[in-house]
Amino acid sequence: MNANNSMPTRIFALVLGLVINAFGNGLTIATNMGSAPVTASAVNLAHFLHLSVGLMIFAIGAITAVINQLLIRQWDGWRFFGELVFVSSFGYFVNFSASLFSRLGIPKLPIIVRIFLCLLGIVIFCTAISFYQRANLVMHPNDDTTNILRFLYFKGHVEIAQLASFVVPILIIITTAILTHHIYAFNIGTLFCILFNGAIIGWADRHVWHGLSHNFRVKKTA
């Protein structure tokens, strides 16, 4: 692993990753061709519990942030509260992007075009995830789960770590579908994300922004 980047570089990578992630997620949502597994699990849980999607996104994120503390086997306040702030505010940026693409007429395009744009959006937000995972300042709790599993449990294998981090969202989708006899926000984009999300992040790590290192860290205990 290369030496850590300077703080200005890491902050720039974080901000750029946030903007690009919102752009990619907004494009994917506007196509209505499937959400990322975490989002899809929140949508299905919201329908089952008759609560808002936003509340479910925050609740799942908060629980995941707690799980991350257990995975690193120590208390890291910056990591925990940073993830809560991220998950509570990031939706606003995604909603703005999705609304913009909707006004541009993306939902009315032919289905084959929307499928292409959906897959493109996934590639875009996976690249963005690579940026802020490498910056490692704050990120979505689920993306941090992938980072933790990747470096502490799976010897750097991002594809395995990503699939492992999707287990709980997939179980939520399956369970709520069985109980409600309906499935929401699950389409070709969701399947593509499950199968290739980790591989795309790994590709971006190797080929996009070579100077940005993985600044992964866990506080050393005494």
mmCIF file of C-alpha atoms in Angstrom:
data_model
loop_
_atom_site.group_PDB
_atom_site.id
_atom_site.type_symbol
_atom_site.label_atom_id
_atom_site.label_comp_id
_atom_site.label_asym_id
_atom_site.label_seq_id
_atom_site.Cartn_x
_atom_site.Cartn_y
_atom_site.Cartn_z
ATOM 1 C CA MET A 1 0.000 0.000 0.000
ATOM 2 C CA ASN A 2 1.349 3.432 -0.920
ATOM 3 C CA ALA A 3 2.046 6.222 1.576
ATOM 4 C CA ASN A 4 -0.950 8.214 2.741
ATOM 5 C CA ASN A 5 -1.997 11.259 0.741
ATOM 6 C CA SER A 6 -1.970 14.801 2.095
ATOM 7 C CA MET A 7 -5.116 16.014 3.858
ATOM 8 C CA PRO A 8 -6.009 18.540 1.083
ATOM 9 C CA THR A 9 -5.850 15.721 -1.483
ATOM 10 C CA ARG A 10 -8.039 13.488 0.666
ATOM 11 C CA ILE A 11 -10.593 16.263 1.240
ATOM 12 C CA PHE A 12 -10.708 16.990 -2.500
ATOM 13 C CA ALA A 13 -11.197 13.267 -3.223
ATOM 14 C CA LEU A 14 -14.022 13.145 -0.674
ATOM 15 C CA VAL A 15 -15.845 16.174 -2.108
ATOM 16 C CA LEU A 16 -15.341 15.029 -5.703
ATOM 17 C CA GLY A 17 -16.547 11.546 -4.770
ATOM 18 C CA LEU A 18 -19.671 12.953 -3.118
ATOM 19 C CA VAL A 19 -20.566 15.052 -6.162
ATOM 20 C CA ILE A 20 -19.935 12.253 -8.661
ATOM 21 C CA ASN A 21 -21.759 9.720 -6.480
ATOM 22 C CA ALA A 22 -24.834 11.961 -6.303
ATOM 23 C CA PHE A 23 -24.670 12.380 -10.086
ATOM 24 C CA GLY A 24 -24.457 8.623 -10.715
ATOM 25 C CA ASN A 25 -27.111 7.697 -8.159
ATOM 26 C CA GLY A 26 -29.448 10.400 -9.450
ATOM 27 C CA LEU A 27 -29.057 9.129 -12.998
ATOM 28 C CA THR A 28 -29.750 5.548 -11.899
ATOM 29 C CA ILE A 29 -32.837 6.532 -9.900
ATOM 30 C CA ALA A 30 -34.226 8.633 -12.763
ATOM 31 C CA THR A 31 -34.076 5.651 -15.135
ATOM 32 C CA ASN A 32 -36.299 3.599 -12.777
ATOM 33 C CA MET A 33 -34.377 0.489 -13.788
ATOM 34 C CA GLY A 34 -33.311 -0.657 -10.318
ATOM 35 C CA SER A 35 -31.696 0.811 -7.214
ATOM 36 C CA ALA A 36 -28.534 -0.226 -5.395
ATOM 37 C CA PRO A 37 -29.196 -3.087 -2.919
ATOM 38 C CA VAL A 38 -28.999 -0.872 0.175
ATOM 39 C CA THR A 39 -31.496 1.610 -1.279
ATOM 40 C CA ALA A 40 -33.744 -1.205 -2.512
ATOM 41 C CA SER A 41 -33.754 -2.802 0.947
ATOM 42 C CA ALA A 42 -34.792 0.523 2.504
ATOM 43 C CA VAL A 43 -37.607 0.947 -0.024
ATOM 44 C CA ASN A 44 -38.952 -2.564 0.629
ATOM 45 C CA LEU A 45 -38.669 -2.192 4.404
ATOM 46 C CA ALA A 46 -40.477 1.154 4.209
ATOM 47 C CA HIS A 47 -43.390 -0.460 2.360
ATOM 48 C CA PHE A 48 -43.517 -3.302 4.892
ATOM 49 C CA LEU A 49 -43.465 -1.018 7.949
ATOM 50 C CA HIS A 50 -45.479 1.800 6.313
ATOM 51 C CA LEU A 51 -42.756 4.321 7.107
ATOM 52 C CA SER A 52 -40.848 6.803 4.954
ATOM 53 C CA VAL A 53 -37.986 5.629 2.755
ATOM 54 C CA GLY A 54 -35.789 8.404 4.135
ATOM 55 C CA LEU A 55 -36.294 7.164 7.687
ATOM 56 C CA MET A 56 -35.469 3.603 6.662
ATOM 57 C CA ILE A 57 -32.318 4.724 4.834
ATOM 58 C CA PHE A 58 -31.164 6.515 7.977
ATOM 59 C CA ALA A 59 -32.131 3.608 10.268
ATOM 60 C CA ILE A 60 -30.292 1.032 8.160
ATOM 61 C CA GLY A 61 -27.313 3.380 7.927
ATOM 62 C CA ALA A 62 -27.251 3.918 11.693
ATOM 63 C CA ILE A 63 -27.395 0.171 12.382
ATOM 64 C CA THR A 64 -24.621 -0.396 9.840
ATOM 65 C CA ALA A 65 -22.504 2.287 11.531
ATOM 66 C CA VAL A 66 -22.843 0.368 14.809
ATOM 67 C CA ILE A 67 -21.911 -2.892 13.060
ATOM 68 C CA ASN A 68 -18.800 -1.181 11.669
ATOM 69 C CA GLN A 69 -17.669 -0.360 15.211
ATOM 70 C CA LEU A 70 -18.031 -4.041 16.082
ATOM 71 C CA LEU A 71 -16.092 -5.065 12.971
ATOM 72 C CA ILE A 72 -13.109 -2.867 13.874
ATOM 73 C CA ARG A 73 -13.402 -4.077 17.503
ATOM 74 C CA GLN A 74 -12.957 -0.630 19.040
ATOM 75 C CA TRP A 75 -14.731 2.702 19.447
ATOM 76 C CA ASP A 76 -13.959 5.253 16.716
ATOM 77 C CA GLY A 77 -16.111 8.328 17.306
ATOM 78 C CA TRP A 78 -15.001 10.154 14.159
ATOM 79 C CA ARG A 79 -15.924 7.166 12.022
ATOM 80 C CA PHE A 80 -19.279 6.596 13.747
ATOM 81 C CA PHE A 81 -20.594 10.161 13.810
ATOM 82 C CA GLY A 82 -19.131 10.938 10.389
ATOM 83 C CA GLU A 83 -21.116 8.052 8.919
ATOM 84 C CA LEU A 84 -24.310 9.256 10.611
ATOM 85 C CA VAL A 85 -23.822 12.763 9.199
ATOM 86 C CA PHE A 86 -23.077 11.312 5.771
ATOM 87 C CA VAL A 87 -26.141 9.075 5.606
ATOM 88 C CA SER A 88 -28.455 11.782 6.993
ATOM 89 C CA SER A 89 -27.401 14.431 4.467
ATOM 90 C CA PHE A 90 -26.345 12.558 1.339
ATOM 91 C CA GLY A 91 -29.945 11.891 0.320
ATOM 92 C CA TYR A 92 -30.470 15.582 -0.342
ATOM 93 C CA PHE A 93 -27.706 15.620 -2.952
ATOM 94 C CA VAL A 94 -29.041 12.460 -4.596
ATOM 95 C CA ASN A 95 -32.602 13.821 -4.639
ATOM 96 C CA PHE A 96 -31.403 17.016 -6.331
ATOM 97 C CA SER A 97 -29.559 15.018 -8.985
ATOM 98 C CA ALA A 98 -32.490 12.648 -9.571
ATOM 99 C CA SER A 99 -34.914 15.576 -9.886
ATOM 100 C CA LEU A 100 -32.611 17.260 -12.387
ATOM 101 C CA PHE A 101 -32.421 14.158 -14.577
ATOM 102 C CA SER A 102 -36.182 13.681 -14.308
ATOM 103 C CA ARG A 103 -36.761 17.233 -15.549
ATOM 104 C CA LEU A 104 -34.427 16.470 -18.447
ATOM 105 C CA GLY A 105 -36.783 13.658 -19.490
ATOM 106 C CA ILE A 106 -34.711 10.597 -18.562
ATOM 107 C CA PRO A 107 -37.764 8.613 -17.281
ATOM 108 C CA LYS A 108 -39.493 9.036 -20.661
ATOM 109 C CA LEU A 109 -36.656 7.641 -22.765
ATOM 110 C CA PRO A 110 -36.948 4.207 -24.457
ATOM 111 C CA ILE A 111 -36.284 1.309 -22.098
ATOM 112 C CA ILE A 112 -33.063 0.210 -23.833
ATOM 113 C CA VAL A 113 -31.643 3.723 -23.418
ATOM 114 C CA ARG A 114 -32.692 3.803 -19.757
ATOM 115 C CA ILE A 115 -31.017 0.437 -19.144
ATOM 116 C CA PHE A 116 -27.785 1.784 -20.631
ATOM 117 C CA LEU A 117 -27.983 4.979 -18.566
ATOM 118 C CA CYS A 118 -28.758 2.987 -15.416
ATOM 119 C CA LEU A 119 -25.677 0.803 -15.876
ATOM 120 C CA LEU A 120 -23.619 3.899 -16.700
ATOM 121 C CA GLY A 121 -24.855 5.527 -13.495
ATOM 122 C CA ILE A 122 -23.711 2.492 -11.493
ATOM 123 C CA VAL A 123 -20.239 2.659 -13.058
ATOM 124 C CA ILE A 124 -20.125 6.376 -12.216
ATOM 125 C CA PHE A 125 -21.103 6.003 -8.564
ATOM 126 C CA CYS A 126 -18.812 3.000 -8.091
ATOM 127 C CA THR A 127 -15.926 5.147 -9.323
ATOM 128 C CA ALA A 128 -17.001 7.834 -6.853
ATOM 129 C CA ILE A 129 -17.078 5.266 -4.039
ATOM 130 C CA SER A 130 -13.514 4.327 -4.955
ATOM 131 C CA PHE A 131 -12.497 7.984 -4.499
ATOM 132 C CA TYR A 132 -13.907 8.493 -1.028
ATOM 133 C CA GLN A 133 -13.048 4.988 0.149
ATOM 134 C CA ARG A 134 -9.434 5.756 -0.702
ATOM 135 C CA ALA A 135 -9.663 9.197 0.910
ATOM 136 C CA ASN A 136 -11.145 7.465 3.990
ATOM 137 C CA LEU A 137 -12.376 10.541 5.855
ATOM 138 C CA VAL A 138 -16.144 9.942 5.991
ATOM 139 C CA MET A 139 -18.376 7.791 3.816
ATOM 140 C CA HIS A 140 -21.662 5.929 3.665
ATOM 141 C CA PRO A 141 -21.727 3.265 6.419
ATOM 142 C CA ASN A 142 -22.221 0.446 3.907
ATOM 143 C CA ASP A 143 -19.239 1.621 1.852
ATOM 144 C CA ASP A 144 -17.178 1.661 5.044
ATOM 145 C CA THR A 145 -18.339 -1.888 5.781
ATOM 146 C CA THR A 146 -16.882 -2.898 2.427
ATOM 147 C CA ASN A 147 -13.633 -1.083 3.233
ATOM 148 C CA ILE A 148 -13.362 -2.712 6.679
ATOM 149 C CA LEU A 149 -14.139 -6.196 5.378
ATOM 150 C CA ARG A 150 -11.756 -5.707 2.484
ATOM 151 C CA PHE A 151 -8.687 -4.758 4.524
ATOM 152 C CA LEU A 152 -9.288 -6.423 7.892
ATOM 153 C CA TYR A 153 -10.972 -9.668 6.850
ATOM 154 C CA PHE A 154 -10.560 -10.430 3.128
ATOM 155 C CA LYS A 155 -6.914 -9.516 2.442
ATOM 156 C CA GLY A 156 -7.722 -6.635 0.096
ATOM 157 C CA HIS A 157 -10.238 -8.491 -2.097
ATOM 158 C CA VAL A 158 -12.861 -5.829 -2.814
ATOM 159 C CA GLU A 159 -15.172 -8.108 -4.819
ATOM 160 C CA ILE A 160 -15.601 -10.544 -1.908
ATOM 161 C CA ALA A 161 -15.947 -7.715 0.605
ATOM 162 C CA GLN A 162 -18.619 -6.004 -1.482
ATOM 163 C CA LEU A 163 -20.668 -9.177 -1.854
ATOM 164 C CA ALA A 164 -20.414 -9.791 1.896
ATOM 165 C CA SER A 165 -21.622 -6.252 2.639
ATOM 166 C CA PHE A 166 -24.672 -6.863 0.436
ATOM 167 C CA VAL A 167 -25.809 -9.953 2.393
ATOM 168 C CA VAL A 168 -27.974 -8.056 4.897
ATOM 169 C CA PRO A 169 -29.688 -5.780 2.312
ATOM 170 C CA ILE A 170 -30.433 -8.804 0.131
ATOM 171 C CA LEU A 171 -31.891 -10.700 3.106
ATOM 172 C CA ILE A 172 -34.085 -7.684 3.918
ATOM 173 C CA ILE A 173 -35.357 -7.592 0.322
ATOM 174 C CA ILE A 174 -36.087 -11.340 0.296
ATOM 175 C CA THR A 175 -37.785 -11.310 3.712
ATOM 176 C CA THR A 176 -40.022 -8.315 2.992
ATOM 177 C CA ALA A 177 -40.904 -9.723 -0.442
ATOM 178 C CA ILE A 178 -42.035 -12.978 1.184
ATOM 179 C CA LEU A 179 -44.091 -11.126 3.798
ATOM 180 C CA THR A 180 -45.688 -8.546 1.469
ATOM 181 C CA HIS A 181 -45.758 -10.589 -1.770
ATOM 182 C CA HIS A 182 -44.310 -7.539 -3.513
ATOM 183 C CA ILE A 183 -40.816 -6.395 -4.395
ATOM 184 C CA TYR A 184 -39.889 -2.770 -4.991
ATOM 185 C CA ALA A 185 -36.932 -0.897 -6.521
ATOM 186 C CA PHE A 186 -35.426 -4.164 -7.776
ATOM 187 C CA ASN A 187 -34.565 -4.420 -11.456
ATOM 188 C CA ILE A 188 -31.693 -5.086 -13.832
ATOM 189 C CA GLY A 189 -29.673 -2.280 -12.259
ATOM 190 C CA THR A 190 -29.888 -3.947 -8.840
ATOM 191 C CA LEU A 191 -28.645 -7.266 -10.217
ATOM 192 C CA PHE A 192 -25.825 -5.517 -12.082
ATOM 193 C CA CYS A 193 -24.856 -3.718 -8.882
ATOM 194 C CA ILE A 194 -24.826 -6.925 -6.821
ATOM 195 C CA LEU A 195 -22.691 -8.756 -9.370
ATOM 196 C CA PHE A 196 -20.260 -6.040 -10.447
ATOM 197 C CA ASN A 197 -20.197 -3.259 -7.832
ATOM 198 C CA GLY A 198 -17.035 -4.575 -6.168
ATOM 199 C CA ALA A 199 -15.300 -5.323 -9.459
ATOM 200 C CA ILE A 200 -15.948 -1.796 -10.736
ATOM 201 C CA ILE A 201 -14.630 -0.248 -7.509
ATOM 202 C CA GLY A 202 -11.523 -2.419 -7.807
ATOM 203 C CA TRP A 203 -11.085 -1.368 -11.443
ATOM 204 C CA ALA A 204 -11.378 2.311 -10.476
ATOM 205 C CA ASP A 205 -8.838 1.788 -7.670
ATOM 206 C CA ARG A 206 -6.326 0.537 -10.237
ATOM 207 C CA HIS A 207 -7.060 2.750 -13.232
ATOM 208 C CA VAL A 208 -8.636 6.040 -12.111
ATOM 209 C CA TRP A 209 -6.563 8.624 -10.215
ATOM 210 C CA HIS A 210 -3.346 6.653 -9.754
ATOM 211 C CA GLY A 211 -1.968 9.141 -7.224
ATOM 212 C CA LEU A 212 -4.790 8.574 -4.742
ATOM 213 C CA SER A 213 -3.751 5.880 -2.259
ATOM 214 C CA HIS A 214 -5.873 3.788 0.075
ATOM 215 C CA ASN A 215 -5.664 5.792 3.306
ATOM 216 C CA PHE A 216 -7.365 3.049 5.300
ATOM 217 C CA ARG A 217 -6.732 3.202 9.013
ATOM 218 C CA VAL A 218 -7.927 1.726 12.272
ATOM 219 C CA LYS A 219 -6.846 3.395 15.504
ATOM 220 C CA LYS A 220 -4.214 1.412 17.336
ATOM 221 C CA THR A 221 -5.200 0.353 20.806
ATOM 222 C CA ALA A 222 -2.804 0.590 23.706
#
